Structure formats: structure tokens, C-alpha cells
mmCIF file of C-alpha atoms and ligand atoms in Angstrom:
data_model
loop_
_atom_site.group_PDB
_atom_site.id
_atom_site.type_symbol
_atom_site.label_atom_id
_atom_site.label_comp_id
_atom_site.label_asym_id
_atom_site.label_seq_id
_atom_site.Cartn_x
_atom_site.Cartn_y
_atom_site.Cartn_z
ATOM 1 C CA MET A 8 47.153 -35.039 -82.648
ATOM 2 C CA CYS A 9 44.362 -31.339 -82.234
ATOM 3 C CA ARG A 10 43.663 -32.211 -78.559
ATOM 4 C CA MET A 11 39.613 -31.550 -79.211
ATOM 5 C CA GLY A 12 40.006 -34.744 -81.294
ATOM 6 C CA ILE A 13 40.213 -34.842 -85.377
ATOM 7 C CA PHE A 14 36.882 -33.009 -86.316
ATOM 8 C CA GLY A 15 36.653 -31.460 -82.957
ATOM 9 C CA ASN A 16 35.590 -28.369 -83.719
ATOM 10 C CA SER A 17 32.281 -26.647 -85.583
ATOM 11 C CA ILE A 18 35.337 -25.283 -88.646
ATOM 12 C CA GLN A 19 37.320 -28.005 -88.625
ATOM 13 C CA ALA A 20 34.089 -30.020 -89.857
ATOM 14 C CA ARG A 21 32.665 -27.900 -91.849
ATOM 15 C CA VAL A 22 36.212 -27.873 -94.031
ATOM 16 C CA ALA A 23 36.393 -31.482 -93.453
ATOM 17 C CA GLY A 24 32.391 -32.459 -94.578
ATOM 18 C CA LYS A 25 33.510 -30.736 -97.652
ATOM 19 C CA GLY A 26 36.407 -32.660 -98.396
ATOM 20 C CA LEU A 27 34.724 -35.756 -97.834
ATOM 21 C CA LYS A 28 31.866 -34.316 -100.542
ATOM 22 C CA TYR A 29 34.684 -33.838 -102.742
ATOM 23 C CA LEU A 30 36.416 -36.615 -102.608
ATOM 24 C CA TRP A 31 32.894 -38.629 -102.667
ATOM 25 C CA ASN A 32 32.401 -37.089 -105.871
ATOM 26 C CA LYS A 33 35.914 -38.585 -106.735
ATOM 27 C CA SER A 34 35.999 -41.889 -105.634
ATOM 28 C CA LYS A 35 33.473 -43.785 -103.142
ATOM 29 C CA PRO A 36 35.581 -46.828 -102.148
ATOM 30 C CA PHE A 37 38.506 -44.474 -101.319
ATOM 31 C CA THR A 38 36.442 -41.577 -99.162
ATOM 32 C CA LEU A 39 35.048 -45.104 -97.260
ATOM 33 C CA ALA A 40 38.161 -45.537 -96.569
ATOM 34 C CA VAL A 41 39.493 -42.362 -95.622
ATOM 35 C CA VAL A 42 36.328 -42.023 -92.618
ATOM 36 C CA VAL A 43 37.450 -45.587 -91.989
ATOM 37 C CA VAL A 44 41.370 -45.189 -90.502
ATOM 38 C CA VAL A 45 40.005 -41.203 -89.316
ATOM 39 C CA GLY A 46 37.331 -42.530 -87.980
ATOM 40 C CA ALA A 47 39.027 -45.440 -86.088
ATOM 41 C CA VAL A 48 42.221 -43.210 -84.720
ATOM 42 C CA ASN A 49 40.096 -40.858 -83.407
ATOM 43 C CA VAL A 50 38.567 -43.576 -81.091
ATOM 44 C CA ALA A 51 42.277 -44.765 -80.294
ATOM 45 C CA TYR A 52 42.884 -40.907 -79.193
ATOM 46 C CA TYR A 53 39.729 -41.067 -76.796
ATOM 47 C CA VAL A 54 40.187 -44.809 -75.557
ATOM 48 C CA LYS A 55 44.029 -43.575 -74.578
ATOM 49 C CA ARG A 56 42.336 -40.685 -73.203
ATOM 50 C CA TYR A 57 39.685 -42.294 -71.451
ATOM 51 C CA GLN A 58 42.799 -44.855 -69.579
ATOM 52 C CA ARG A 59 45.345 -41.713 -68.730
ATOM 53 C CA ARG A 60 42.090 -39.899 -66.778
ATOM 54 C CA LYS A 61 41.470 -43.767 -64.820
ATOM 55 C CA LYS A 62 44.958 -43.205 -64.126
ATOM 56 C CA TRP A 63 44.523 -40.113 -62.326
ATOM 57 C CA ASN A 64 41.942 -40.869 -60.348
ATOM 58 C CA SER A 65 43.089 -43.806 -59.050
ATOM 59 C CA VAL A 66 45.667 -42.012 -57.213
ATOM 60 C CA GLY A 67 43.528 -40.943 -54.552
ATOM 61 C CA GLN A 68 42.256 -38.759 -52.661
ATOM 62 C CA ASP A 69 43.493 -35.312 -52.918
ATOM 63 C CA ILE A 70 46.699 -36.017 -54.259
ATOM 64 C CA VAL A 71 47.790 -33.167 -57.218
ATOM 65 C CA VAL A 72 49.179 -35.229 -60.391
ATOM 66 C CA LEU A 73 50.991 -32.745 -62.028
ATOM 67 C CA HIS A 74 51.076 -32.538 -66.328
ATOM 68 C CA MET A 75 54.169 -31.096 -67.258
ATOM 69 C CA PHE A 76 56.364 -31.212 -70.551
ATOM 70 C CA PRO A 77 59.753 -34.083 -70.957
ATOM 71 C CA ARG A 78 62.470 -33.038 -67.837
ATOM 72 C CA GLY A 79 64.969 -30.988 -68.413
ATOM 73 C CA ARG A 80 69.308 -31.673 -68.015
ATOM 74 C CA PHE A 81 69.987 -28.644 -66.076
ATOM 75 C CA CYS A 82 66.875 -28.280 -64.666
ATOM 76 C CA PRO A 83 62.948 -30.082 -64.011
ATOM 77 C CA ASN A 84 61.466 -28.663 -66.627
ATOM 78 C CA LEU A 85 62.267 -25.453 -68.934
ATOM 79 C CA SER A 86 58.889 -24.429 -68.427
ATOM 80 C CA PRO A 87 59.523 -21.602 -66.003
ATOM 81 C CA PHE A 88 55.416 -21.672 -64.932
ATOM 82 C CA VAL A 89 55.863 -25.928 -64.820
ATOM 83 C CA VAL A 90 58.878 -25.099 -62.224
ATOM 84 C CA LYS A 91 56.630 -22.045 -60.580
ATOM 85 C CA LEU A 92 54.478 -24.694 -59.977
ATOM 86 C CA GLU A 93 56.543 -27.481 -59.201
ATOM 87 C CA THR A 94 58.191 -25.610 -56.679
ATOM 88 C CA TYR A 95 54.938 -24.250 -54.776
ATOM 89 C CA LEU A 96 53.626 -27.691 -54.236
ATOM 90 C CA ARG A 97 57.001 -28.170 -52.195
ATOM 91 C CA MET A 98 56.446 -25.497 -50.404
ATOM 92 C CA ALA A 99 52.908 -26.170 -49.290
ATOM 93 C CA GLU A 100 54.541 -30.096 -49.322
ATOM 94 C CA ILE A 101 51.049 -30.936 -51.044
ATOM 95 C CA PRO A 102 50.815 -34.552 -51.927
ATOM 96 C CA TYR A 103 52.132 -34.758 -55.971
ATOM 97 C CA GLN A 104 52.767 -37.166 -58.811
ATOM 98 C CA VAL A 105 53.788 -35.370 -62.034
ATOM 99 C CA ASP A 106 51.767 -36.988 -65.613
ATOM 100 C CA PHE A 107 54.273 -36.227 -68.850
ATOM 101 C CA GLU A 108 51.328 -37.829 -71.368
ATOM 102 C CA GLU A 109 49.862 -35.504 -71.784
ATOM 103 C CA PRO A 110 51.801 -31.727 -70.974
ATOM 104 C CA LEU A 111 48.647 -29.042 -72.615
ATOM 105 C CA GLY A 112 45.527 -28.798 -70.471
ATOM 106 C CA PRO A 113 41.628 -27.519 -70.873
ATOM 107 C CA LYS A 114 43.567 -23.845 -72.255
ATOM 108 C CA GLY A 115 46.448 -25.693 -74.293
ATOM 109 C CA LYS A 116 48.910 -24.658 -72.338
ATOM 110 C CA SER A 117 51.661 -26.125 -69.501
ATOM 111 C CA PRO A 118 51.550 -26.660 -66.041
ATOM 112 C CA TRP A 119 48.215 -27.944 -65.377
ATOM 113 C CA ILE A 120 46.567 -30.504 -62.790
ATOM 114 C CA SER A 121 43.951 -33.319 -62.110
ATOM 115 C CA LEU A 122 42.243 -33.581 -58.991
ATOM 116 C CA ASN A 123 39.979 -35.561 -57.752
ATOM 117 C CA GLY A 124 38.291 -36.191 -61.062
ATOM 118 C CA GLU A 125 38.718 -32.456 -61.924
ATOM 119 C CA GLU A 126 41.035 -30.391 -63.956
ATOM 120 C CA ILE A 127 42.717 -27.337 -64.059
ATOM 121 C CA GLY A 128 44.764 -24.890 -66.021
ATOM 122 C CA ASP A 129 46.779 -21.424 -65.649
ATOM 123 C CA SER A 130 49.894 -22.455 -62.653
ATOM 124 C CA GLN A 131 48.612 -19.145 -60.709
ATOM 125 C CA LEU A 132 45.220 -20.008 -60.661
ATOM 126 C CA ILE A 133 45.649 -23.311 -59.735
ATOM 127 C CA MET A 134 48.345 -22.011 -56.527
ATOM 128 C CA GLU A 135 45.494 -19.569 -55.729
ATOM 129 C CA MET A 136 42.426 -22.007 -56.478
ATOM 130 C CA LEU A 137 44.984 -24.937 -53.470
ATOM 131 C CA GLY A 138 46.677 -23.048 -51.341
ATOM 132 C CA PRO A 139 42.684 -22.103 -49.830
ATOM 133 C CA LYS A 140 41.870 -26.901 -49.770
ATOM 134 C CA TYR A 141 45.193 -26.912 -48.126
ATOM 135 C CA GLY A 142 44.751 -24.332 -46.004
ATOM 136 C CA LYS A 143 48.348 -23.070 -46.769
ATOM 137 C CA ASP A 144 48.869 -18.980 -46.710
ATOM 138 C CA PHE A 145 52.366 -17.812 -47.219
ATOM 139 C CA SER A 146 51.979 -14.523 -48.083
ATOM 140 C CA SER A 147 49.304 -13.582 -44.409
ATOM 141 C CA HIS A 148 51.603 -11.736 -42.956
ATOM 142 C CA LEU A 149 53.326 -9.768 -45.460
ATOM 143 C CA SER A 150 50.706 -5.540 -45.529
ATOM 144 C CA THR A 151 49.112 -4.353 -48.592
ATOM 145 C CA GLU A 152 51.728 -2.323 -49.689
ATOM 146 C CA GLN A 153 53.994 -6.213 -49.854
ATOM 147 C CA LEU A 154 51.796 -7.628 -51.365
ATOM 148 C CA ALA A 155 50.929 -5.044 -54.588
ATOM 149 C CA ILE A 156 55.217 -5.436 -54.366
ATOM 150 C CA ALA A 157 54.916 -8.942 -54.444
ATOM 151 C CA ARG A 158 52.607 -8.802 -58.115
ATOM 152 C CA ALA A 159 54.258 -5.752 -59.755
ATOM 153 C CA MET A 160 57.645 -7.944 -59.717
ATOM 154 C CA ARG A 161 55.125 -11.490 -60.910
ATOM 155 C CA ILE A 162 54.327 -9.108 -64.140
ATOM 156 C CA MET A 163 56.778 -7.603 -64.845
ATOM 157 C CA ILE A 164 58.513 -11.036 -65.541
ATOM 158 C CA GLU A 165 55.520 -12.996 -66.082
ATOM 159 C CA ASP A 166 54.510 -10.807 -68.947
ATOM 160 C CA HIS A 167 57.116 -8.585 -69.460
ATOM 161 C CA PHE A 168 61.128 -10.606 -69.069
ATOM 162 C CA LEU A 169 58.990 -13.915 -70.445
ATOM 163 C CA TRP A 170 58.710 -12.481 -73.331
ATOM 164 C CA SER A 171 62.651 -10.925 -73.310
ATOM 165 C CA LEU A 172 63.888 -14.544 -72.589
ATOM 166 C CA ALA A 173 61.487 -16.119 -74.807
ATOM 167 C CA VAL A 174 62.889 -13.948 -77.356
ATOM 168 C CA TRP A 175 66.069 -14.666 -76.455
ATOM 169 C CA ARG A 176 65.602 -18.448 -76.288
ATOM 170 C CA PHE A 177 63.411 -18.866 -79.670
ATOM 171 C CA ASP A 178 65.576 -16.224 -81.972
ATOM 172 C CA ILE A 179 68.481 -14.488 -81.218
ATOM 173 C CA ASP A 180 69.719 -17.884 -79.791
ATOM 174 C CA ALA A 181 67.654 -19.571 -81.995
ATOM 175 C CA GLY A 182 66.583 -22.802 -80.040
ATOM 176 C CA GLN A 183 70.707 -23.524 -79.605
ATOM 177 C CA ALA A 184 70.254 -23.791 -75.140
ATOM 178 C CA PHE A 185 67.018 -25.108 -75.432
ATOM 179 C CA LEU A 186 68.078 -27.823 -77.712
ATOM 180 C CA ASN A 187 71.011 -27.986 -75.536
ATOM 181 C CA SER A 188 68.989 -28.424 -72.108
ATOM 182 C CA ILE A 189 66.871 -31.344 -73.134
ATOM 183 C CA GLU A 190 66.925 -34.788 -74.431
ATOM 184 C CA ALA A 191 65.576 -34.326 -77.263
ATOM 185 C CA PRO A 192 64.748 -37.504 -80.574
ATOM 186 C CA TYR A 193 64.121 -35.985 -83.797
ATOM 187 C CA ILE A 194 61.241 -36.467 -83.712
ATOM 188 C CA LEU A 195 60.894 -33.650 -80.416
ATOM 189 C CA ARG A 196 63.587 -31.581 -82.361
ATOM 190 C CA PHE A 197 61.073 -30.815 -85.372
ATOM 191 C CA VAL A 198 58.262 -30.773 -82.560
ATOM 192 C CA ILE A 199 60.264 -27.781 -81.008
ATOM 193 C CA ALA A 200 61.245 -25.559 -84.523
ATOM 194 C CA LEU A 201 58.248 -25.942 -85.450
ATOM 195 C CA PHE A 202 57.277 -24.400 -81.496
ATOM 196 C CA ARG A 203 59.816 -22.079 -82.164
ATOM 197 C CA ARG A 204 58.071 -19.557 -84.945
ATOM 198 C CA ARG A 205 55.260 -20.334 -82.957
ATOM 199 C CA ILE A 206 56.974 -18.159 -80.655
ATOM 200 C CA VAL A 207 58.381 -16.234 -82.232
ATOM 201 C CA SER A 208 54.864 -14.925 -84.788
ATOM 202 C CA ALA A 209 53.764 -14.883 -80.898
ATOM 203 C CA SER A 210 56.709 -12.081 -80.194
ATOM 204 C CA ARG A 211 55.701 -10.659 -82.586
ATOM 205 C CA VAL A 212 51.991 -9.924 -81.205
ATOM 206 C CA GLN A 213 52.009 -9.478 -78.581
ATOM 207 C CA GLY A 214 54.831 -6.272 -79.612
ATOM 208 C CA MET A 215 58.224 -7.271 -77.872
ATOM 209 C CA GLY A 216 59.237 -9.888 -81.391
ATOM 210 C CA ARG A 217 58.803 -6.534 -82.814
ATOM 211 C CA HIS A 218 61.731 -4.552 -81.083
ATOM 212 C CA ASN A 219 65.714 -4.817 -82.261
ATOM 213 C CA HIS A 220 67.020 -7.761 -80.047
ATOM 214 C CA GLU A 221 69.389 -4.746 -78.457
ATOM 215 C CA GLU A 222 66.439 -3.813 -78.117
ATOM 216 C CA VAL A 223 64.872 -7.015 -75.941
ATOM 217 C CA VAL A 224 67.713 -7.656 -74.498
ATOM 218 C CA GLU A 225 67.776 -3.877 -72.927
ATOM 219 C CA MET A 226 64.305 -4.410 -71.255
ATOM 220 C CA GLY A 227 65.556 -7.589 -70.164
ATOM 221 C CA ARG A 228 68.333 -6.609 -68.426
ATOM 222 C CA LYS A 229 66.181 -3.979 -66.282
ATOM 223 C CA ASP A 230 64.055 -5.958 -65.824
ATOM 224 C CA LEU A 231 66.464 -8.428 -64.024
ATOM 225 C CA LYS A 232 68.351 -5.456 -62.597
ATOM 226 C CA ALA A 233 64.895 -3.853 -61.187
ATOM 227 C CA LEU A 234 64.204 -7.575 -60.081
ATOM 228 C CA SER A 235 67.940 -7.891 -57.704
ATOM 229 C CA LEU A 236 67.267 -4.430 -56.423
ATOM 230 C CA CYS A 237 63.465 -5.000 -55.206
ATOM 231 C CA LEU A 238 65.025 -8.095 -53.590
ATOM 232 C CA GLY A 239 68.300 -6.484 -52.175
ATOM 233 C CA THR A 240 70.171 -8.388 -48.955
ATOM 234 C CA LYS A 241 67.014 -10.324 -48.555
ATOM 235 C CA PRO A 242 66.708 -13.592 -48.750
ATOM 236 C CA PHE A 243 63.273 -13.695 -50.223
ATOM 237 C CA LEU A 244 61.784 -11.196 -52.240
ATOM 238 C CA THR A 245 59.299 -10.270 -48.904
ATOM 239 C CA GLY A 246 61.227 -10.691 -46.271
ATOM 240 C CA ASP A 247 62.771 -13.080 -44.538
ATOM 241 C CA LYS A 248 60.599 -16.539 -45.427
ATOM 242 C CA PRO A 249 59.461 -17.302 -48.762
ATOM 243 C CA ALA A 250 56.299 -16.947 -50.078
ATOM 244 C CA GLU A 251 54.417 -17.515 -52.969
ATOM 245 C CA VAL A 252 55.460 -15.121 -55.015
ATOM 246 C CA ASP A 253 59.255 -16.528 -54.385
ATOM 247 C CA CYS A 254 57.907 -20.112 -56.829
ATOM 248 C CA ALA A 255 57.452 -17.520 -60.166
ATOM 249 C CA LEU A 256 60.395 -15.519 -59.370
ATOM 250 C CA PHE A 257 62.699 -18.811 -59.270
ATOM 251 C CA GLY A 258 60.788 -20.765 -62.508
ATOM 252 C CA PHE A 259 62.015 -18.056 -64.615
ATOM 253 C CA LEU A 260 65.553 -17.188 -62.576
ATOM 254 C CA ALA A 261 66.060 -21.424 -63.124
ATOM 255 C CA GLN A 262 65.433 -20.416 -66.333
ATOM 256 C CA VAL A 263 68.612 -17.879 -66.691
ATOM 257 C CA MET A 264 70.586 -19.734 -64.206
ATOM 258 C CA TRP A 265 70.702 -23.431 -65.611
ATOM 259 C CA ASN A 266 68.840 -23.891 -69.296
ATOM 260 C CA SER A 267 69.748 -20.782 -70.456
ATOM 261 C CA ALA A 268 74.022 -20.955 -71.335
ATOM 262 C CA GLY A 269 75.863 -17.694 -73.462
ATOM 263 C CA SER A 270 72.998 -15.574 -72.368
ATOM 264 C CA PRO A 271 73.783 -11.953 -71.674
ATOM 265 C CA TYR A 272 71.023 -12.729 -68.793
ATOM 266 C CA LEU A 273 72.954 -15.379 -66.844
ATOM 267 C CA GLN A 274 75.724 -13.165 -67.185
ATOM 268 C CA MET A 275 73.656 -10.543 -65.682
ATOM 269 C CA LEU A 276 73.057 -13.078 -63.208
ATOM 270 C CA GLU A 277 76.849 -13.502 -62.638
ATOM 271 C CA SER A 278 78.183 -9.781 -62.470
ATOM 272 C CA GLU A 279 76.148 -7.151 -61.414
ATOM 273 C CA CYS A 280 73.222 -8.959 -60.101
ATOM 274 C CA THR A 281 74.449 -12.088 -58.220
ATOM 275 C CA ASN A 282 72.381 -12.223 -54.999
ATOM 276 C CA LEU A 283 69.835 -13.190 -57.123
ATOM 277 C CA GLN A 284 71.732 -16.206 -57.809
ATOM 278 C CA ALA A 285 72.219 -16.816 -54.497
ATOM 279 C CA TYR A 286 68.265 -16.442 -54.264
ATOM 280 C CA CYS A 287 67.928 -19.702 -56.790
ATOM 281 C CA HIS A 288 70.042 -21.632 -55.200
ATOM 282 C CA ARG A 289 68.594 -21.088 -51.936
ATOM 283 C CA ILE A 290 65.164 -21.967 -53.090
ATOM 284 C CA LYS A 291 66.713 -25.067 -54.653
ATOM 285 C CA GLU A 292 68.456 -26.284 -51.521
ATOM 286 C CA ARG A 293 65.159 -25.540 -49.720
ATOM 287 C CA PHE A 294 62.531 -26.856 -51.941
ATOM 288 C CA TRP A 295 64.339 -29.627 -54.195
ATOM 289 C CA PRO A 296 66.932 -31.156 -52.156
ATOM 290 C CA ASP A 297 66.570 -33.942 -54.744
ATOM 291 C CA TRP A 298 67.020 -31.374 -57.876
ATOM 292 C CA GLY A 299 69.569 -33.853 -59.838
ATOM 293 C CA GLN A 300 67.026 -37.161 -59.911
ATOM 294 C CA CYS A 301 64.268 -34.999 -61.341
ATOM 295 C CA LEU A 302 66.487 -34.287 -64.561
ATOM 296 C CA ASN A 303 66.793 -36.502 -67.780
ATOM 297 C CA PRO A 304 69.145 -37.949 -66.552
ATOM 298 C CA PRO A 305 69.138 -38.489 -63.707
ATOM 299 C CA GLN A 306 72.167 -37.293 -61.747
ATOM 300 C CA SER A 307 73.960 -38.358 -58.072
ATOM 301 C CA GLU A 308 75.461 -35.444 -57.662
ATOM 302 C CA ILE A 309 74.924 -31.673 -57.275
ATOM 303 C CA VAL A 310 74.411 -30.179 -60.573
ATOM 304 C CA GLN A 311 74.988 -26.383 -60.734
HETATM 305 N N1 GSH B 1453 48.773 -18.094 -67.966
HETATM 306 C C1 GSH B 1453 50.065 -19.988 -67.923
HETATM 307 C C2 GSH B 1453 51.450 -19.379 -68.768
HETATM 308 C C3 GSH B 1453 51.602 -20.813 -68.445
HETATM 309 C C4 GSH B 1453 52.650 -21.628 -70.603
HETATM 310 O O1 GSH B 1453 52.465 -19.913 -71.210
HETATM 311 N N2 GSH B 1453 52.470 -22.074 -70.984
HETATM 312 C C5 GSH B 1453 53.813 -22.080 -71.747
HETATM 313 C C6 GSH B 1453 55.458 -23.366 -71.693
HETATM 314 S S1 GSH B 1453 56.091 -21.989 -70.850
HETATM 315 C C7 GSH B 1453 53.540 -23.576 -72.764
HETATM 316 O O2 GSH B 1453 52.371 -24.407 -72.685
HETATM 317 N N3 GSH B 1453 52.698 -23.493 -73.875
HETATM 318 C C8 GSH B 1453 52.787 -24.319 -75.475
HETATM 319 C C9 GSH B 1453 51.582 -23.635 -75.825
HETATM 320 O O3 GSH B 1453 51.312 -22.260 -76.207
HETATM 321 O O4 GSH B 1453 51.218 -24.341 -77.188
HETATM 322 C C10 GSH B 1453 50.135 -20.445 -66.980
HETATM 323 O O5 GSH B 1453 50.848 -19.807 -65.637
HETATM 324 O O6 GSH B 1453 50.449 -21.342 -66.483
#
């Protein structure tokens, strides 16, 4: 159901109004039955929504509830932005709980958080809000030039490589590696098939989806190469210490490492860009000692 509830916005309300008028002229009892059923569904939706919020608000003061899609089989999440934010919560040692019941938040995207009754969307905005609130700044020692490079790398990965990865995931690979990376019942597989079509058409609107597959892959490879060169032999992007930018980079590289079997990007990490592979393992070992437990199904031994 639409997150705003049935007839939750004015266009929908107008279309519904016209539809009801038409039905009313055709058959009054049938129209009344439709109104009762739709009303009941709406009430049930809002009751459930209210109950969930009551539960999230009772987790405790200053404890973050992180809302996300279901866990993956090889990586804690198939959304790079979820892995980014969860890695950050771990790095900043901010107490949090996870929720899978409502993965899409106030901006219609995942991840989002609830904190002390407030609902906040967007991984980056959330991190920028949590840092000062919990007194965590992992970039305070960086020069303005380092900060500028970190931002450029993050945007390259989150706003450009994202599309090369999305086109590979949902178009070139037709969702195969994606579906293999998640325990999905058949109904969810159907939803994912619809989601896949949406992403492919979004990639055309964005522009990446208009290139041929070779061009898309080459663009993604160039991004990874640039990131690999920028990382060089440093343990983390900006030096010896991990910073916020590493969470974002890890979120994406983790998708390549663990959720993109057979991709040209994974091949690259295993050949030309082994420093990115080592970087992934470094961050995983440091912030995800319970990695196996965060998979679905949980794994007791270390999954590479
Ligand atoms: N800028 C957002 C991007 C989040 C995002 O694009 N999430 C995707 C999953 S990777 C999503 O929720 N997609 C669902 C949709 O678009 O309906 C952030 O940093 O949180």
C-alpha cells in the first residue's frame, strides 16, 4: 500500500472521488462495500503504523532505530546506503536497534532512522546530524584539501558509480546476483522484479541507462580505478584513521565484494585494485566483528 495510505494525496483523492461517483451511479450497495473495505484497510494501516512508532519510541532516550531492508546472505544489506549508515553507527559507537518492518522512511528511501520520536531520512544528513549530537567528528584533523578530496570521492561513488552498479545489477545481470544475495520468498521476488524495472527506467532518466553496457561498465571501472589510486597504500581514504567518508565508500565496495558475483567490478577488485579489496576486509574486521551474525541466515564462521 502507498505509504501515505489509500487516497493519501490530492490527485489520488480526486481520481478516487470520480471512481466512487461512477460506481455509485452503477450500484449503490457495491459502492458502499468498497468504501467500507477501503476504510477498514486504511484504519488497519494507521493502527499498525501507530503501534510501530509506539514501539520505536520506547527503545530509550538517544537510542537510534535504524530502518532498513532485510539482511543479505553475504553482506548485512543489499543497500549501499544502509551499510554506510550502519558502519557509521558502529564507528561512532552510537547505540542502535534495527527494524525491518518499515524500510522506507519520510523521503520514501532506505535507510532512515527514528530517534527520540523524530523521523529522519538520508544517510548523509543523518550522519551530519548524529555527529554533533553525540560529539563525534572523525574528520576534525583533516585539512580543507583532504576534506574536499573526500567529498569528491564520496560523490563520485554515491552519485556516479551508483548508476554503473545499478545498471550492472538490474539490467546487465538482470538481478541475478542480487536475488542470489537475498533470502527472498516468491512474493518478494515479484516485488523485486517490479523494483528492477523502476531502477532501469530511473537509470535512463538519470542518463547512465542510455549508454551501452560496455560504456557503462567502463565508466564504473574508471571510478573504481580513481578510488584505488586515491587510496593508494593508506589504510583509510584520508590516512591512518577511518573517517566518515570511509563508511560511504565501504557501503558501496561491500556491494561489489559480497553482492556482485561475476561482475566486472568484482573482477577489478580481485586484480587491478586489490587495495580496495584489502580496504573492505580492514573495515569489516574493525567495525563488523559480528558480520556473520548480521547475515540472513546468520553464519557462525567468518564469511569472506
Ligand atoms: N541519498 C539517500 C539514498 C538512499 C537510496 O537511494 N536508497 C535506495 C536503496 S539503495 C532506496 O531506498 N530505494 C527505494 C526506492 O527508491 O523506492 C541516502 O543517502 O540515504
